[in-house]
Amino acid sequence: LTCLGLALVLMPFSKNEGVVFAHKVLLATFGAYCAWAYLVDGSLRRGGVKARLRRSPVLAGIARYFSIQMTTVAAASNEDNQRKANECEDEISASGNDDGDEGVRNCMFCYHPHGVIFWGLVGGFVYQGREEGAKFQGRSMAALDIRLATISLNNMLPMFREVNKHLGCFDVSWHSCNEALKRGRNILIVPGGARESIVAHPGTMSLLLQRRKGFVRLALNQGVPLVPVISFGETDMYNMLEIAEGSVLHEAQSVYQRLFGFTVPLFWGKTIWGIVPSVMPKRTPIHIVVGPPLRAPKIKDLRSEEGQRAVEALHAEYVASLRRLYEAHRHLWHNECERGGLNIM
């Protein structure tokens, strides 16, 4: 993109006819691509396309770098078994099946926490090179073909949107998510969103979830189960600058958040020669735990009194399930909450 940009900027100043012709061709090609990408191609609004880059060596390297492991938790057949399963940590092994999930079609996976760059999500869900490993509903993660919902900004950059698209990503909008679920696809969203990155301090598990109910409405609108996912170690790969409320930096972040819907944390990872900070993440192990699905009845009118009650009830059930999942598996976290337990904000 940089080379293309420089070419488009510098070429008009050349007097060489061949260069001028090449500049016109480049402009026409780029214009045609933009017209197709933003006016014709609607795949990012329908749940994405068949991902062709999810077995790439780069993603495999990310998974190895963080030593990513994944555990799935069996669903119980009734409330008593559910309580017992939560108390006894009824985990399925890497090769086990989840017989209690029979009859469940597509699901909506909800990943927590966002972290600074959610490397765990990239290595655990985007990468599909593992033929063996943790299974959900008796199927491998690759077989589930989980599509990843990301903010539209990630899909607006020319060329980069094509890479993003073939990694299994699509726009995280109400219309796009509904369309993907209608087509029977498994999707993954991060309920805390990019705003959660500013509270991703090492040794913490702070989730922006108390007022986030859009994902619950989406599940009820389509009648698909919600699957809580916790990534232990997601917040440990970067250091973050503590910014006091009322400071200039805090005000700047607030303005940025109002303008773009999210803000950028001030962070650094590994240091070069022990002095110069870099964005290279620290090599911390990540253990992802995929919880049992929570059934969601299909509600036609979410604005009705019945619909609002259903939203509140399912949201409360989801938060309770997330807390149980955290408490049952927090021992997998090598940094185990230096600053306290799960904090739902």
Coordinates of C-alpha atoms in Angstrom, one line a residue:
L1 CA 0.0 0.0 0.0
T2 CA 2.9 2.4 0.8
C3 CA 4.6 1.7 -2.5
L4 CA 1.3 2.1 -4.4
G5 CA 0.7 5.4 -2.5
L6 CA 4.2 6.7 -3.3
A7 CA 3.8 5.7 -7.0
L8 CA 0.5 7.5 -7.3
V9 CA 1.9 10.6 -5.7
L10 CA 5.3 10.8 -7.5
M11 CA 4.3 9.6 -11.0
P12 CA 2.4 12.8 -12.1
F13 CA 5.6 14.7 -11.7
S14 CA 7.5 12.5 -14.2
K15 CA 7.7 13.6 -17.9
N16 CA 8.4 10.1 -19.1
E17 CA 5.5 9.0 -21.3
G18 CA 5.7 5.4 -20.1
V19 CA 5.6 6.5 -16.4
V20 CA 2.6 8.7 -17.1
F21 CA 0.8 5.9 -18.9
A22 CA 1.6 3.5 -16.0
H23 CA 0.3 6.1 -13.5
K24 CA -3.0 6.3 -15.4
V25 CA -3.3 2.5 -15.5
L26 CA -2.6 2.3 -11.8
L27 CA -5.2 5.0 -11.0
A28 CA -7.8 3.2 -13.2
T29 CA -7.1 -0.2 -11.6
F30 CA -7.2 1.2 -8.1
G31 CA -10.4 3.1 -8.8
A32 CA -12.0 0.0 -10.3
Y33 CA -10.9 -2.1 -7.2
C34 CA -12.4 0.5 -4.8
A35 CA -15.7 0.6 -6.8
W36 CA -16.0 -3.2 -6.6
A37 CA -14.9 -3.5 -3.0
Y38 CA -17.1 -0.8 -1.5
L39 CA -20.1 -0.7 -3.9
V40 CA -20.4 -4.3 -5.3
D41 CA -18.8 -6.8 -2.9
G42 CA -21.2 -7.4 0.0
S43 CA -19.5 -10.5 1.4
L44 CA -18.4 -8.7 4.6
R45 CA -22.0 -7.9 5.3
R46 CA -23.1 -11.5 4.9
G47 CA -20.7 -13.3 7.3
G48 CA -17.5 -13.2 5.1
V49 CA -16.2 -15.7 2.6
K50 CA -14.6 -19.1 2.7
A51 CA -11.3 -18.4 4.5
R52 CA -8.2 -19.3 2.5
L53 CA -5.5 -18.0 4.8
R54 CA -6.4 -19.6 8.1
R55 CA -3.8 -22.3 7.8
S56 CA -0.9 -20.0 7.0
P57 CA 2.5 -20.5 8.7
V58 CA 2.2 -17.0 10.2
L59 CA -0.8 -18.0 12.2
A60 CA 0.8 -21.3 13.2
G61 CA 3.8 -19.3 14.4
I62 CA 1.6 -17.1 16.5
A63 CA -0.1 -20.1 18.1
R64 CA 3.3 -21.6 18.9
Y65 CA 4.7 -18.3 20.2
F66 CA 2.1 -18.1 22.9
S67 CA 1.8 -21.8 23.5
I68 CA -1.9 -21.5 23.1
Q69 CA -4.0 -24.3 24.6
M70 CA -7.7 -24.7 24.5
T71 CA -10.2 -26.5 26.8
T72 CA -13.9 -27.1 26.2
V73 CA -16.4 -27.6 29.0
A74 CA -19.2 -30.2 28.6
A75 CA -22.8 -29.0 28.8
A76 CA -25.1 -30.5 31.3
S77 CA -28.5 -32.0 30.3
N78 CA -30.5 -30.3 33.1
E79 CA -30.2 -27.7 35.8
D80 CA -29.0 -30.1 38.5
N81 CA -26.3 -31.6 36.2
Q82 CA -25.4 -28.1 35.2
R83 CA -24.8 -27.1 38.8
K84 CA -22.8 -30.3 39.4
A85 CA -20.8 -29.8 36.3
N86 CA -19.9 -26.2 37.3
E87 CA -18.9 -27.4 40.8
C88 CA -16.8 -30.3 39.6
E89 CA -15.2 -28.7 36.6
D90 CA -16.5 -31.2 34.1
E91 CA -14.0 -30.6 31.4
I92 CA -13.7 -32.5 28.2
S93 CA -10.3 -33.7 27.2
A94 CA -8.7 -32.5 24.0
S95 CA -10.1 -35.5 22.2
G96 CA -13.4 -35.7 24.0
N97 CA -16.9 -35.2 22.6
D98 CA -19.7 -33.0 24.0
D99 CA -22.7 -35.3 23.9
G100 CA -24.8 -32.8 25.8
D101 CA -24.8 -30.4 22.9
E102 CA -26.5 -32.6 20.3
G103 CA -29.1 -30.8 18.3
V104 CA -27.4 -27.4 18.6
R105 CA -26.6 -26.0 15.2
N106 CA -24.7 -22.8 14.9
C107 CA -23.7 -20.8 17.9
M108 CA -22.4 -17.3 18.9
F109 CA -19.1 -17.5 20.7
C110 CA -18.3 -14.5 23.0
Y111 CA -14.6 -14.0 23.6
H112 CA -13.3 -12.3 26.8
P113 CA -11.2 -10.2 27.4
H114 CA -10.3 -8.1 24.4
G115 CA -6.8 -7.4 25.6
V116 CA -4.7 -5.0 23.7
I117 CA -4.5 -6.9 20.3
F118 CA -6.3 -10.2 21.2
W119 CA -3.4 -12.5 20.1
G120 CA -5.2 -15.4 21.8
L121 CA -8.1 -15.0 19.5
V122 CA -5.8 -14.9 16.4
G123 CA -3.9 -18.0 17.4
G124 CA -6.8 -19.9 18.9
F125 CA -9.7 -19.2 16.6
V126 CA -8.4 -17.6 13.4
Y127 CA -5.8 -20.3 13.0
Q128 CA -7.3 -23.5 11.7
G129 CA -4.2 -25.7 11.2
R130 CA -5.0 -28.0 14.2
E131 CA -6.6 -31.2 13.0
E132 CA -6.7 -32.5 16.5
G133 CA -7.3 -30.7 19.8
A134 CA -10.2 -29.4 21.8
K135 CA -13.6 -30.2 20.3
F136 CA -16.9 -28.5 20.6
Q137 CA -20.1 -30.5 19.9
G138 CA -17.9 -33.3 18.8
R139 CA -16.3 -31.2 16.1
S140 CA -12.9 -29.5 15.8
M141 CA -12.6 -25.8 15.8
A142 CA -11.5 -25.9 12.1
A143 CA -14.6 -27.9 11.2
L144 CA -16.8 -25.3 12.9
D145 CA -15.5 -22.6 10.6
I146 CA -16.1 -19.9 13.1
R147 CA -16.4 -16.4 11.4
L148 CA -14.9 -13.5 13.3
A149 CA -16.9 -10.2 13.7
T150 CA -14.6 -7.1 13.7
I151 CA -15.2 -3.4 13.7
S152 CA -15.9 -2.0 10.2
L153 CA -12.7 0.2 10.3
N154 CA -10.6 -3.0 10.0
N155 CA -12.5 -3.8 6.7
M156 CA -12.3 -0.4 5.1
L157 CA -8.6 -0.3 4.2
P158 CA -8.0 -1.2 0.6
M159 CA -6.2 -4.5 0.0
F160 CA -6.0 -5.1 3.8
R161 CA -9.8 -5.9 3.7
E162 CA -9.1 -8.7 1.4
V163 CA -6.6 -10.3 3.8
N164 CA -9.0 -9.7 6.6
K165 CA -11.8 -11.3 4.6
H166 CA -9.9 -14.4 3.9
L167 CA -9.0 -14.8 7.5
G168 CA -12.7 -15.3 8.2
C169 CA -13.6 -11.8 9.3
F170 CA -16.7 -9.7 8.6
D171 CA -18.4 -6.5 9.9
V172 CA -19.6 -6.6 13.4
S173 CA -22.9 -4.9 12.7
W174 CA -26.5 -5.9 13.7
H175 CA -27.3 -6.6 10.0
S176 CA -24.1 -8.5 9.2
C177 CA -24.3 -10.7 12.4
N178 CA -28.0 -11.5 11.8
E179 CA -27.3 -12.4 8.2
A180 CA -24.4 -14.7 9.2
L181 CA -26.5 -16.5 11.8
K182 CA -29.4 -16.9 9.4
R183 CA -27.0 -18.6 7.0
G184 CA -26.2 -21.1 9.7
R185 CA -22.7 -19.9 10.4
N186 CA -20.9 -20.0 13.8
I187 CA -19.7 -16.5 14.6
L188 CA -17.4 -15.0 17.3
I189 CA -17.7 -11.6 18.8
V190 CA -15.9 -9.7 21.5
P191 CA -18.6 -8.1 23.6
G192 CA -16.2 -5.7 25.4
G193 CA -15.1 -4.4 22.1
A194 CA -12.0 -2.3 21.4
R195 CA -12.9 0.0 24.4
E196 CA -11.9 -2.9 26.7
S197 CA -8.3 -2.6 25.6
I198 CA -7.8 0.5 27.9
V199 CA -8.4 -1.7 31.0
A200 CA -6.3 -4.6 29.8
H201 CA -3.6 -4.2 32.5
P202 CA -1.4 -7.2 33.2
G203 CA -2.7 -9.5 35.9
T204 CA -6.3 -8.3 35.6
M205 CA -9.5 -9.6 34.1
S206 CA -11.7 -6.5 33.7
L207 CA -14.6 -6.9 31.3
L208 CA -16.9 -4.2 29.9
L209 CA -20.1 -6.3 30.1
Q210 CA -22.5 -4.8 32.6
R211 CA -24.2 -2.6 30.0
R212 CA -23.3 -4.6 26.9
K213 CA -26.5 -6.4 25.9
G214 CA -26.5 -6.2 22.2
F215 CA -25.0 -9.6 21.8
V216 CA -27.8 -11.0 24.0
R217 CA -30.4 -9.3 21.8
L218 CA -28.7 -10.8 18.8
A219 CA -28.9 -14.3 20.2
L220 CA -32.5 -14.0 21.1
N221 CA -33.4 -12.4 17.8
Q222 CA -32.0 -15.5 16.0
G223 CA -32.6 -18.1 18.8
V224 CA -28.9 -19.2 18.8
P225 CA -27.0 -20.3 21.9
L226 CA -24.4 -18.1 23.5
V227 CA -21.0 -19.7 24.2
P228 CA -18.8 -17.9 26.8
V229 CA -15.1 -18.0 26.1
I230 CA -12.4 -16.9 28.5
S231 CA -8.8 -16.4 27.5
F232 CA -6.4 -16.6 30.5
G233 CA -3.2 -14.7 29.8
E234 CA -4.7 -12.3 27.1
T235 CA -3.9 -9.3 29.2
D236 CA -0.4 -10.3 30.2
M237 CA 1.5 -9.8 27.0
Y238 CA 1.8 -6.0 27.2
N239 CA 2.6 -3.4 29.8
M240 CA 0.3 -0.4 30.0
L241 CA 0.8 3.1 31.1
E242 CA -1.4 4.0 34.1
I243 CA -3.4 7.1 33.1
A244 CA -5.0 9.1 35.9
E245 CA -8.5 10.5 35.3
G246 CA -8.5 14.2 34.5
S247 CA -5.0 14.2 33.1
V248 CA -4.3 15.5 29.6
L249 CA -3.7 12.0 28.2
H250 CA -7.0 10.8 29.7
E251 CA -8.9 13.7 28.1
A252 CA -7.2 13.0 24.8
Q253 CA -8.3 9.4 25.0
S254 CA -11.8 10.5 25.8
V255 CA -12.0 12.8 22.7
Y256 CA -10.6 10.0 20.5
Q257 CA -13.2 7.6 21.9
R258 CA -16.1 10.0 21.2
L259 CA -14.8 10.4 17.6
F260 CA -14.1 6.8 16.7
G261 CA -16.0 4.7 19.2
F262 CA -12.9 3.3 20.8
T263 CA -9.5 4.6 22.1
V264 CA -5.9 3.4 21.9
P265 CA -4.1 2.4 25.0
L266 CA -0.5 3.4 25.6
F267 CA 1.3 0.1 25.8
W268 CA 4.6 -1.7 25.1
G269 CA 5.7 -5.3 25.1
K270 CA 9.3 -6.6 24.9
T271 CA 12.2 -4.3 25.2
I272 CA 15.1 -4.3 22.8
W273 CA 18.4 -4.7 24.7
G274 CA 16.4 -4.2 27.9
I275 CA 16.1 -0.5 27.1
V276 CA 14.0 0.3 24.0
P277 CA 10.3 -0.6 24.3
S278 CA 8.7 -2.3 21.3
V279 CA 5.2 -3.5 20.2
M280 CA 6.5 -7.1 20.2
P281 CA 4.3 -9.0 22.7
K282 CA 5.8 -10.8 25.6
R283 CA 5.9 -14.5 25.3
T284 CA 3.2 -15.4 27.8
P285 CA 1.2 -18.7 27.7
I286 CA -2.5 -18.4 26.8
H287 CA -5.1 -20.9 27.9
I288 CA -8.5 -20.5 26.3
V289 CA -11.6 -22.1 28.0
V290 CA -14.7 -22.5 25.9
G291 CA -17.8 -22.9 28.1
P292 CA -21.0 -24.8 27.5
P293 CA -23.6 -23.1 25.3
L294 CA -26.5 -21.2 26.9
R295 CA -29.8 -21.8 25.1
A296 CA -31.6 -18.7 23.8
P297 CA -35.3 -18.8 22.8
K298 CA -36.2 -17.0 19.7
I299 CA -38.0 -13.8 20.5
K300 CA -39.9 -12.0 17.7
D301 CA -40.3 -8.6 19.4
L302 CA -37.4 -7.7 21.6
R303 CA -39.0 -4.3 22.3
S304 CA -42.0 -5.8 24.0
E305 CA -42.1 -6.3 27.8
E306 CA -41.6 -10.0 27.3
G307 CA -38.6 -9.4 25.1
Q308 CA -37.0 -7.0 27.5
R309 CA -37.5 -9.5 30.4
A310 CA -35.9 -12.2 28.2
V311 CA -32.9 -9.9 27.5
E312 CA -32.3 -9.1 31.2
A313 CA -32.7 -12.8 32.2
L314 CA -30.3 -14.2 29.6
H315 CA -27.8 -11.4 30.3
A316 CA -27.9 -12.3 34.0
E317 CA -27.6 -16.0 33.2
Y318 CA -24.6 -15.3 30.9
V319 CA -22.8 -13.2 33.5
A320 CA -23.3 -15.9 36.1
S321 CA -22.1 -18.6 33.7
L322 CA -19.0 -16.6 32.9
R323 CA -18.2 -16.1 36.6
R324 CA -18.5 -19.9 37.2
L325 CA -16.3 -20.6 34.2
Y326 CA -13.7 -18.2 35.5
E327 CA -13.7 -19.5 39.1
A328 CA -13.5 -23.2 37.9
H329 CA -10.5 -22.5 35.6
R330 CA -8.6 -19.6 37.1
H331 CA -5.8 -22.1 38.2
L332 CA -4.9 -22.3 34.5
W333 CA -3.7 -18.7 34.6
H334 CA 0.0 -18.5 35.4
N335 CA -0.4 -14.8 36.5
E336 CA -3.6 -15.6 38.4
C337 CA -5.0 -12.2 39.0
E338 CA -2.4 -10.2 40.8
R339 CA -4.9 -7.3 41.1
G340 CA -8.0 -9.2 42.2
G341 CA -10.5 -11.5 40.5
L342 CA -12.9 -11.2 37.7
N343 CA -14.1 -7.6 37.4
I344 CA -17.3 -7.0 35.3
M345 CA -17.7 -3.4 34.6

